[in-house]
């Protein structure tokens, strides 16, 4: 990017943000799909949810051309994430069946840069928009499961059970995965009166796990039936991914 173009962008942003003021506020409810980005071939999604409130900051007093269409949005949300998986593992002449899940609730703080435009149609009040920005999430509570069954082999290293019949505390999801996540949110919206309907993607960047758990390691003898050939097949860490349909209702304006 040329220096002149960069300077122009900085001037526009400075001229816009210097006139930030409280705008409207409201509540939101979102439902959709949550899953993990990884290489587990048999993973399946679970339901996702987003419940919370928001506040907008507008820039109507700015002399910038963006002042009428640009605003910032933040708030506090309670979001649901998770995933399920099932794998059949070969161990020489034997096989194991491994199933698991994680079911987690997070508190999320997003900061979104938004634009909106009124459609040039005969009936006024049809507004479309787009938004993008980062979000920080912190894990609160949830459940975790990891079970492996090897028919005909009763030894502990061939079979285990966490959460399904586990000891108290074993089923707490954040005893097994990370509390912190940082994600990027991007989406499109349609607004009419006090209602706003949006479709958005929430794309996580911090791995759910640092250790050897259901999201990273599958024990699999893939090179033969000799004990020394047993290897750990490493799977990339699971990263949260959600697709949501969100309904927002404006309660009023702060000023």
PDB file of C-alpha atoms in Angstrom:
ATOM      1  CA  UNK A   1       0.000   0.000   0.000  1.00  0.00           C
ATOM      2  CA  UNK A   2       1.318   3.443  -0.941  1.00  0.00           C
ATOM      3  CA  UNK A   3       2.124   5.928   1.827  1.00  0.00           C
ATOM      4  CA  UNK A   4      -0.425   8.404   0.481  1.00  0.00           C
ATOM      5  CA  UNK A   5      -3.228   5.815   0.620  1.00  0.00           C
ATOM      6  CA  UNK A   6      -2.256   4.758   4.136  1.00  0.00           C
ATOM      7  CA  UNK A   7      -2.229   8.378   5.307  1.00  0.00           C
ATOM      8  CA  UNK A   8      -5.687   8.926   3.825  1.00  0.00           C
ATOM      9  CA  UNK A   9      -7.090   5.892   5.644  1.00  0.00           C
ATOM     10  CA  UNK A  10      -5.579   7.047   8.943  1.00  0.00           C
ATOM     11  CA  UNK A  11      -7.058  10.510   8.478  1.00  0.00           C
ATOM     12  CA  UNK A  12     -10.496   9.081   7.763  1.00  0.00           C
ATOM     13  CA  UNK A  13     -10.383   6.776  10.781  1.00  0.00           C
ATOM     14  CA  UNK A  14      -9.124   9.540  13.064  1.00  0.00           C
ATOM     15  CA  UNK A  15     -11.774  11.930  11.842  1.00  0.00           C
ATOM     16  CA  UNK A  16     -14.460   9.274  12.370  1.00  0.00           C
ATOM     17  CA  UNK A  17     -13.524   7.813  15.736  1.00  0.00           C
ATOM     18  CA  UNK A  18     -13.009  11.223  17.354  1.00  0.00           C
ATOM     19  CA  UNK A  19     -16.806  11.729  17.173  1.00  0.00           C
ATOM     20  CA  UNK A  20     -17.811   8.367  18.684  1.00  0.00           C
ATOM     21  CA  UNK A  21     -20.974   8.550  20.772  1.00  0.00           C
ATOM     22  CA  UNK A  22     -23.339   6.104  22.416  1.00  0.00           C
ATOM     23  CA  UNK A  23     -26.079   4.953  20.081  1.00  0.00           C
ATOM     24  CA  UNK A  24     -28.747   2.308  20.582  1.00  0.00           C
ATOM     25  CA  UNK A  25     -28.735  -0.837  22.694  1.00  0.00           C
ATOM     26  CA  UNK A  26     -30.681  -4.063  22.747  1.00  0.00           C
ATOM     27  CA  UNK A  27     -30.775  -7.819  23.178  1.00  0.00           C
ATOM     28  CA  UNK A  28     -29.863 -10.682  20.874  1.00  0.00           C
ATOM     29  CA  UNK A  29     -30.624 -14.369  20.444  1.00  0.00           C
ATOM     30  CA  UNK A  30     -28.793 -16.613  17.997  1.00  0.00           C
ATOM     31  CA  UNK A  31     -29.061 -20.298  17.082  1.00  0.00           C
ATOM     32  CA  UNK A  32     -27.035 -22.396  14.684  1.00  0.00           C
ATOM     33  CA  UNK A  33     -24.308 -25.008  14.328  1.00  0.00           C
ATOM     34  CA  UNK A  34     -21.093 -25.422  16.319  1.00  0.00           C
ATOM     35  CA  UNK A  35     -18.258 -27.811  15.514  1.00  0.00           C
ATOM     36  CA  UNK A  36     -14.454 -28.117  15.366  1.00  0.00           C
ATOM     37  CA  UNK A  37     -11.947 -27.505  12.606  1.00  0.00           C
ATOM     38  CA  UNK A  38      -9.690 -30.572  12.629  1.00  0.00           C
ATOM     39  CA  UNK A  39      -8.972 -33.792  10.736  1.00  0.00           C
ATOM     40  CA  UNK A  40     -11.382 -36.098  12.570  1.00  0.00           C
ATOM     41  CA  UNK A  41     -13.207 -37.661   9.647  1.00  0.00           C
ATOM     42  CA  UNK A  42     -16.239 -38.691  11.690  1.00  0.00           C
ATOM     43  CA  UNK A  43     -16.778 -35.563  13.748  1.00  0.00           C
ATOM     44  CA  UNK A  44     -20.300 -34.187  13.821  1.00  0.00           C
ATOM     45  CA  UNK A  45     -21.606 -30.758  14.850  1.00  0.00           C
ATOM     46  CA  UNK A  46     -23.765 -29.852  17.790  1.00  0.00           C
ATOM     47  CA  UNK A  47     -26.166 -26.986  18.364  1.00  0.00           C
ATOM     48  CA  UNK A  48     -24.784 -23.510  18.867  1.00  0.00           C
ATOM     49  CA  UNK A  49     -26.354 -20.599  20.709  1.00  0.00           C
ATOM     50  CA  UNK A  50     -25.662 -16.941  21.432  1.00  0.00           C
ATOM     51  CA  UNK A  51     -27.631 -15.018  24.073  1.00  0.00           C
ATOM     52  CA  UNK A  52     -26.743 -11.528  25.227  1.00  0.00           C
ATOM     53  CA  UNK A  53     -26.936  -7.787  24.850  1.00  0.00           C
ATOM     54  CA  UNK A  54     -25.247  -5.181  22.709  1.00  0.00           C
ATOM     55  CA  UNK A  55     -24.527  -1.458  22.530  1.00  0.00           C
ATOM     56  CA  UNK A  56     -23.702   0.535  19.399  1.00  0.00           C
ATOM     57  CA  UNK A  57     -21.406   3.544  19.064  1.00  0.00           C
ATOM     58  CA  UNK A  58     -22.157   5.793  16.103  1.00  0.00           C
ATOM     59  CA  UNK A  59     -20.262   8.663  14.469  1.00  0.00           C
ATOM     60  CA  UNK A  60     -22.988  10.943  13.172  1.00  0.00           C
ATOM     61  CA  UNK A  61     -21.073  14.082  14.210  1.00  0.00           C
ATOM     62  CA  UNK A  62     -18.038  13.177  12.149  1.00  0.00           C
ATOM     63  CA  UNK A  63     -17.089  15.098   9.026  1.00  0.00           C
ATOM     64  CA  UNK A  64     -15.890  11.858   7.479  1.00  0.00           C
ATOM     65  CA  UNK A  65     -17.871  10.345   4.626  1.00  0.00           C
ATOM     66  CA  UNK A  66     -18.112   7.165   6.700  1.00  0.00           C
ATOM     67  CA  UNK A  67     -19.796   8.849   9.653  1.00  0.00           C
ATOM     68  CA  UNK A  68     -23.359   8.127   8.523  1.00  0.00           C
ATOM     69  CA  UNK A  69     -22.872   4.473   7.631  1.00  0.00           C
ATOM     70  CA  UNK A  70     -20.177   3.256  10.031  1.00  0.00           C
ATOM     71  CA  UNK A  71     -20.635   2.224  13.691  1.00  0.00           C
ATOM     72  CA  UNK A  72     -18.996   0.012  16.316  1.00  0.00           C
ATOM     73  CA  UNK A  73     -20.791  -2.663  18.289  1.00  0.00           C
ATOM     74  CA  UNK A  74     -19.808  -4.445  21.484  1.00  0.00           C
ATOM     75  CA  UNK A  75     -21.600  -6.264  24.284  1.00  0.00           C
ATOM     76  CA  UNK A  76     -21.517  -9.397  26.398  1.00  0.00           C
ATOM     77  CA  UNK A  77     -22.791 -12.764  25.186  1.00  0.00           C
ATOM     78  CA  UNK A  78     -23.270 -16.251  26.587  1.00  0.00           C
ATOM     79  CA  UNK A  79     -22.398 -18.663  23.776  1.00  0.00           C
ATOM     80  CA  UNK A  80     -22.616 -22.440  23.364  1.00  0.00           C
ATOM     81  CA  UNK A  81     -20.009 -24.470  21.476  1.00  0.00           C
ATOM     82  CA  UNK A  82     -19.103 -28.106  21.113  1.00  0.00           C
ATOM     83  CA  UNK A  83     -18.660 -31.138  18.898  1.00  0.00           C
ATOM     84  CA  UNK A  84     -19.050 -34.934  18.788  1.00  0.00           C
ATOM     85  CA  UNK A  85     -16.840 -37.585  17.229  1.00  0.00           C
ATOM     86  CA  UNK A  86     -16.680 -41.322  16.589  1.00  0.00           C
ATOM     87  CA  UNK A  87     -13.665 -43.282  15.341  1.00  0.00           C
ATOM     88  CA  UNK A  88     -12.969 -46.953  14.601  1.00  0.00           C
ATOM     89  CA  UNK A  89      -9.298 -47.669  15.382  1.00  0.00           C
ATOM     90  CA  UNK A  90      -7.368 -50.651  14.021  1.00  0.00           C
ATOM     91  CA  UNK A  91      -4.876 -52.379  16.329  1.00  0.00           C
ATOM     92  CA  UNK A  92      -3.454 -55.286  14.403  1.00  0.00           C
ATOM     93  CA  UNK A  93      -6.143 -57.979  14.315  1.00  0.00           C
ATOM     94  CA  UNK A  94      -8.259 -56.075  16.828  1.00  0.00           C
ATOM     95  CA  UNK A  95     -10.201 -52.859  16.644  1.00  0.00           C
ATOM     96  CA  UNK A  96     -11.396 -50.228  19.092  1.00  0.00           C
ATOM     97  CA  UNK A  97     -14.423 -47.958  18.974  1.00  0.00           C
ATOM     98  CA  UNK A  98     -13.834 -44.489  20.337  1.00  0.00           C
ATOM     99  CA  UNK A  99     -16.559 -41.915  20.922  1.00  0.00           C
ATOM    100  CA  UNK A 100     -16.483 -38.546  22.609  1.00  0.00           C
ATOM    101  CA  UNK A 101     -17.885 -35.055  22.837  1.00  0.00           C
ATOM    102  CA  UNK A 102     -17.434 -31.682  24.419  1.00  0.00           C
ATOM    103  CA  UNK A 103     -20.297 -29.388  25.345  1.00  0.00           C
ATOM    104  CA  UNK A 104     -19.227 -25.935  26.577  1.00  0.00           C
ATOM    105  CA  UNK A 105     -20.582 -22.495  27.479  1.00  0.00           C
ATOM    106  CA  UNK A 106     -18.425 -19.364  27.160  1.00  0.00           C
ATOM    107  CA  UNK A 107     -18.744 -15.673  28.011  1.00  0.00           C
ATOM    108  CA  UNK A 108     -17.848 -13.682  24.900  1.00  0.00           C
ATOM    109  CA  UNK A 109     -16.903 -10.030  24.354  1.00  0.00           C
ATOM    110  CA  UNK A 110     -16.972  -8.994  20.662  1.00  0.00           C
ATOM    111  CA  UNK A 111     -15.859  -5.685  19.124  1.00  0.00           C
ATOM    112  CA  UNK A 112     -17.344  -5.354  15.650  1.00  0.00           C
ATOM    113  CA  UNK A 113     -16.846  -2.762  12.925  1.00  0.00           C
ATOM    114  CA  UNK A 114     -20.180  -2.387  11.115  1.00  0.00           C
ATOM    115  CA  UNK A 115     -21.556  -0.604   8.085  1.00  0.00           C
ATOM    116  CA  UNK A 116     -25.186  -0.268   7.013  1.00  0.00           C
ATOM    117  CA  UNK A 117     -27.017   1.224   4.041  1.00  0.00           C
ATOM    118  CA  UNK A 118     -30.680   1.852   3.368  1.00  0.00           C
ATOM    119  CA  UNK A 119     -31.853   0.147   0.201  1.00  0.00           C
ATOM    120  CA  UNK A 120     -33.016   2.518  -2.567  1.00  0.00           C
ATOM    121  CA  UNK A 121     -36.530   1.085  -2.805  1.00  0.00           C
ATOM    122  CA  UNK A 122     -39.930   2.722  -2.786  1.00  0.00           C
ATOM    123  CA  UNK A 123     -40.741   1.740   0.797  1.00  0.00           C
ATOM    124  CA  UNK A 124     -38.292   3.288   3.249  1.00  0.00           C
ATOM    125  CA  UNK A 125     -36.653   1.532   6.172  1.00  0.00           C
ATOM    126  CA  UNK A 126     -35.049  -1.510   4.527  1.00  0.00           C
ATOM    127  CA  UNK A 127     -31.428  -1.519   5.742  1.00  0.00           C
ATOM    128  CA  UNK A 128     -28.665  -3.988   4.870  1.00  0.00           C
ATOM    129  CA  UNK A 129     -25.254  -4.207   6.479  1.00  0.00           C
ATOM    130  CA  UNK A 130     -22.049  -6.099   7.096  1.00  0.00           C
ATOM    131  CA  UNK A 131     -19.807  -6.500  10.121  1.00  0.00           C
ATOM    132  CA  UNK A 132     -16.411  -7.930  11.052  1.00  0.00           C
ATOM    133  CA  UNK A 133     -14.192  -7.935  14.118  1.00  0.00           C
ATOM    134  CA  UNK A 134     -12.481  -9.880  16.903  1.00  0.00           C
ATOM    135  CA  UNK A 135     -14.033 -11.535  19.949  1.00  0.00           C
ATOM    136  CA  UNK A 136     -12.549 -12.874  23.185  1.00  0.00           C
ATOM    137  CA  UNK A 137     -14.255 -15.827  24.889  1.00  0.00           C
ATOM    138  CA  UNK A 138     -13.728 -17.368  28.324  1.00  0.00           C
ATOM    139  CA  UNK A 139     -15.011 -20.830  29.216  1.00  0.00           C
ATOM    140  CA  UNK A 140     -17.503 -21.073  32.063  1.00  0.00           C
ATOM    141  CA  UNK A 141     -18.960 -24.580  32.328  1.00  0.00           C
ATOM    142  CA  UNK A 142     -19.952 -27.657  30.344  1.00  0.00           C
ATOM    143  CA  UNK A 143     -19.527 -31.416  29.955  1.00  0.00           C
ATOM    144  CA  UNK A 144     -16.875 -33.645  28.424  1.00  0.00           C
ATOM    145  CA  UNK A 145     -16.822 -37.277  27.347  1.00  0.00           C
ATOM    146  CA  UNK A 146     -14.224 -39.689  25.987  1.00  0.00           C
ATOM    147  CA  UNK A 147     -14.825 -43.441  25.800  1.00  0.00           C
ATOM    148  CA  UNK A 148     -12.834 -46.217  24.147  1.00  0.00           C
ATOM    149  CA  UNK A 149     -14.039 -49.835  23.926  1.00  0.00           C
ATOM    150  CA  UNK A 150     -11.998 -52.718  22.523  1.00  0.00           C
ATOM    151  CA  UNK A 151     -14.103 -55.896  22.209  1.00  0.00           C
ATOM    152  CA  UNK A 152     -12.357 -58.961  23.618  1.00  0.00           C
ATOM    153  CA  UNK A 153      -9.530 -57.011  25.334  1.00  0.00           C
ATOM    154  CA  UNK A 154     -10.360 -56.027  28.938  1.00  0.00           C
ATOM    155  CA  UNK A 155      -7.079 -54.262  29.757  1.00  0.00           C
ATOM    156  CA  UNK A 156      -7.123 -50.647  30.922  1.00  0.00           C
ATOM    157  CA  UNK A 157      -4.968 -49.326  28.076  1.00  0.00           C
ATOM    158  CA  UNK A 158      -7.457 -50.711  25.557  1.00  0.00           C
ATOM    159  CA  UNK A 159     -10.551 -49.385  27.330  1.00  0.00           C
ATOM    160  CA  UNK A 160     -11.367 -46.264  29.301  1.00  0.00           C
ATOM    161  CA  UNK A 161     -14.369 -44.148  30.181  1.00  0.00           C
ATOM    162  CA  UNK A 162     -14.346 -40.439  31.041  1.00  0.00           C
ATOM    163  CA  UNK A 163     -17.605 -38.697  31.941  1.00  0.00           C
ATOM    164  CA  UNK A 164     -19.991 -41.375  30.656  1.00  0.00           C
ATOM    165  CA  UNK A 165     -19.452 -43.262  33.919  1.00  0.00           C
ATOM    166  CA  UNK A 166     -16.557 -41.191  35.216  1.00  0.00           C
ATOM    167  CA  UNK A 167     -15.751 -39.967  38.683  1.00  0.00           C
ATOM    168  CA  UNK A 168     -17.182 -36.621  39.898  1.00  0.00           C
ATOM    169  CA  UNK A 169     -15.243 -33.768  38.321  1.00  0.00           C
ATOM    170  CA  UNK A 170     -14.084 -35.801  35.336  1.00  0.00           C
ATOM    171  CA  UNK A 171     -17.037 -34.561  33.319  1.00  0.00           C
ATOM    172  CA  UNK A 172     -16.157 -30.863  33.698  1.00  0.00           C
ATOM    173  CA  UNK A 173     -15.187 -29.770  30.227  1.00  0.00           C
ATOM    174  CA  UNK A 174     -12.682 -27.083  31.235  1.00  0.00           C
ATOM    175  CA  UNK A 175     -10.664 -29.657  33.157  1.00  0.00           C
ATOM    176  CA  UNK A 176      -9.806 -30.980  29.679  1.00  0.00           C
ATOM    177  CA  UNK A 177      -9.833 -28.035  27.259  1.00  0.00           C
ATOM    178  CA  UNK A 178      -8.655 -24.419  27.371  1.00  0.00           C
ATOM    179  CA  UNK A 179     -10.780 -21.658  28.879  1.00  0.00           C
ATOM    180  CA  UNK A 180      -9.552 -18.944  26.515  1.00  0.00           C
ATOM    181  CA  UNK A 181     -10.474 -18.514  22.869  1.00  0.00           C
ATOM    182  CA  UNK A 182      -9.940 -15.606  20.471  1.00  0.00           C
ATOM    183  CA  UNK A 183     -12.000 -15.609  17.299  1.00  0.00           C
ATOM    184  CA  UNK A 184     -12.942 -13.529  14.268  1.00  0.00           C
ATOM    185  CA  UNK A 185     -16.594 -12.776  13.542  1.00  0.00           C
ATOM    186  CA  UNK A 186     -17.945 -11.761  10.134  1.00  0.00           C
ATOM    187  CA  UNK A 187     -21.466 -11.568   8.782  1.00  0.00           C
ATOM    188  CA  UNK A 188     -24.286  -9.866   6.887  1.00  0.00           C
ATOM    189  CA  UNK A 189     -27.449  -8.309   8.268  1.00  0.00           C
ATOM    190  CA  UNK A 190     -30.892  -7.018   7.358  1.00  0.00           C
ATOM    191  CA  UNK A 191     -32.629  -4.419   9.532  1.00  0.00           C
ATOM    192  CA  UNK A 192     -36.233  -3.275   9.637  1.00  0.00           C
ATOM    193  CA  UNK A 193     -37.515  -0.989  12.394  1.00  0.00           C
ATOM    194  CA  UNK A 194     -36.258  -2.408  15.734  1.00  0.00           C
ATOM    195  CA  UNK A 195     -35.447  -5.881  14.392  1.00  0.00           C
ATOM    196  CA  UNK A 196     -32.164  -6.990  12.898  1.00  0.00           C
ATOM    197  CA  UNK A 197     -31.570 -10.429  11.359  1.00  0.00           C
ATOM    198  CA  UNK A 198     -27.997 -11.485  10.662  1.00  0.00           C
ATOM    199  CA  UNK A 199     -26.065 -14.518   9.477  1.00  0.00           C
ATOM    200  CA  UNK A 200     -22.485 -14.753  10.726  1.00  0.00           C
ATOM    201  CA  UNK A 201     -19.423 -16.956  11.087  1.00  0.00           C
ATOM    202  CA  UNK A 202     -17.421 -17.221  14.344  1.00  0.00           C
ATOM    203  CA  UNK A 203     -13.927 -18.591  13.547  1.00  0.00           C
ATOM    204  CA  UNK A 204     -11.684 -19.520  16.495  1.00  0.00           C
ATOM    205  CA  UNK A 205      -7.876 -19.211  16.482  1.00  0.00           C
ATOM    206  CA  UNK A 206      -6.816 -20.721  19.833  1.00  0.00           C
ATOM    207  CA  UNK A 207      -6.637 -24.495  20.087  1.00  0.00           C
ATOM    208  CA  UNK A 208      -9.144 -26.079  22.416  1.00  0.00           C
ATOM    209  CA  UNK A 209      -6.434 -28.306  23.875  1.00  0.00           C
ATOM    210  CA  UNK A 210      -2.694 -28.262  24.492  1.00  0.00           C
ATOM    211  CA  UNK A 211      -2.435 -31.860  25.644  1.00  0.00           C
ATOM    212  CA  UNK A 212      -3.300 -35.364  24.532  1.00  0.00           C
ATOM    213  CA  UNK A 213      -7.085 -35.543  24.582  1.00  0.00           C
ATOM    214  CA  UNK A 214      -9.914 -36.474  22.254  1.00  0.00           C
ATOM    215  CA  UNK A 215      -9.157 -33.549  19.956  1.00  0.00           C
ATOM    216  CA  UNK A 216      -5.473 -34.301  19.280  1.00  0.00           C
ATOM    217  CA  UNK A 217      -4.280 -37.906  19.559  1.00  0.00           C
ATOM    218  CA  UNK A 218      -5.675 -41.137  18.186  1.00  0.00           C
ATOM    219  CA  UNK A 219      -3.738 -44.266  19.111  1.00  0.00           C
ATOM    220  CA  UNK A 220      -3.650 -46.366  15.993  1.00  0.00           C
ATOM    221  CA  UNK A 221      -1.473 -49.215  14.782  1.00  0.00           C
ATOM    222  CA  UNK A 222      -1.450 -48.233  11.124  1.00  0.00           C
ATOM    223  CA  UNK A 223       1.815 -49.907  10.080  1.00  0.00           C
ATOM    224  CA  UNK A 224       1.222 -53.505  11.076  1.00  0.00           C
ATOM    225  CA  UNK A 225       0.396 -55.695  14.055  1.00  0.00           C
ATOM    226  CA  UNK A 226       3.781 -55.603  15.781  1.00  0.00           C
ATOM    227  CA  UNK A 227       3.790 -53.805  19.114  1.00  0.00           C
ATOM    228  CA  UNK A 228       6.801 -51.693  18.248  1.00  0.00           C
ATOM    229  CA  UNK A 229       4.987 -50.352  15.217  1.00  0.00           C
ATOM    230  CA  UNK A 230       2.185 -48.829  17.270  1.00  0.00           C
ATOM    231  CA  UNK A 231       2.246 -45.076  16.757  1.00  0.00           C
ATOM    232  CA  UNK A 232       0.321 -42.000  17.806  1.00  0.00           C
ATOM    233  CA  UNK A 233      -1.403 -40.437  14.840  1.00  0.00           C
ATOM    234  CA  UNK A 234      -1.382 -36.743  15.669  1.00  0.00           C
ATOM    235  CA  UNK A 235      -4.414 -34.754  14.670  1.00  0.00           C
ATOM    236  CA  UNK A 236      -4.195 -30.951  14.504  1.00  0.00           C
ATOM    237  CA  UNK A 237      -5.712 -29.239  17.515  1.00  0.00           C
ATOM    238  CA  UNK A 238      -9.432 -28.612  17.311  1.00  0.00           C
ATOM    239  CA  UNK A 239     -10.470 -24.988  16.747  1.00  0.00           C
ATOM    240  CA  UNK A 240     -13.975 -23.710  17.438  1.00  0.00           C
ATOM    241  CA  UNK A 241     -16.199 -22.887  14.482  1.00  0.00           C
ATOM    242  CA  UNK A 242     -19.797 -21.646  14.626  1.00  0.00           C
ATOM    243  CA  UNK A 243     -22.362 -20.532  12.062  1.00  0.00           C
ATOM    244  CA  UNK A 244     -25.269 -18.602  13.547  1.00  0.00           C
ATOM    245  CA  UNK A 245     -28.541 -16.981  12.586  1.00  0.00           C
ATOM    246  CA  UNK A 246     -29.013 -14.052  14.966  1.00  0.00           C
ATOM    247  CA  UNK A 247     -32.119 -12.018  15.802  1.00  0.00           C
ATOM    248  CA  UNK A 248     -31.466  -8.674  17.484  1.00  0.00           C
ATOM    249  CA  UNK A 249     -34.073  -6.359  19.014  1.00  0.00           C
ATOM    250  CA  UNK A 250     -33.334  -2.686  19.681  1.00  0.00           C
ATOM    251  CA  UNK A 251     -34.643  -1.610  23.066  1.00  0.00           C
ATOM    252  CA  UNK A 252     -33.810   2.071  22.763  1.00  0.00           C
ATOM    253  CA  UNK A 253     -31.122   4.737  22.610  1.00  0.00           C
ATOM    254  CA  UNK A 254     -28.732   5.763  25.348  1.00  0.00           C
ATOM    255  CA  UNK A 255     -28.904   9.465  24.426  1.00  0.00           C
TER     256      UNK A 255
END
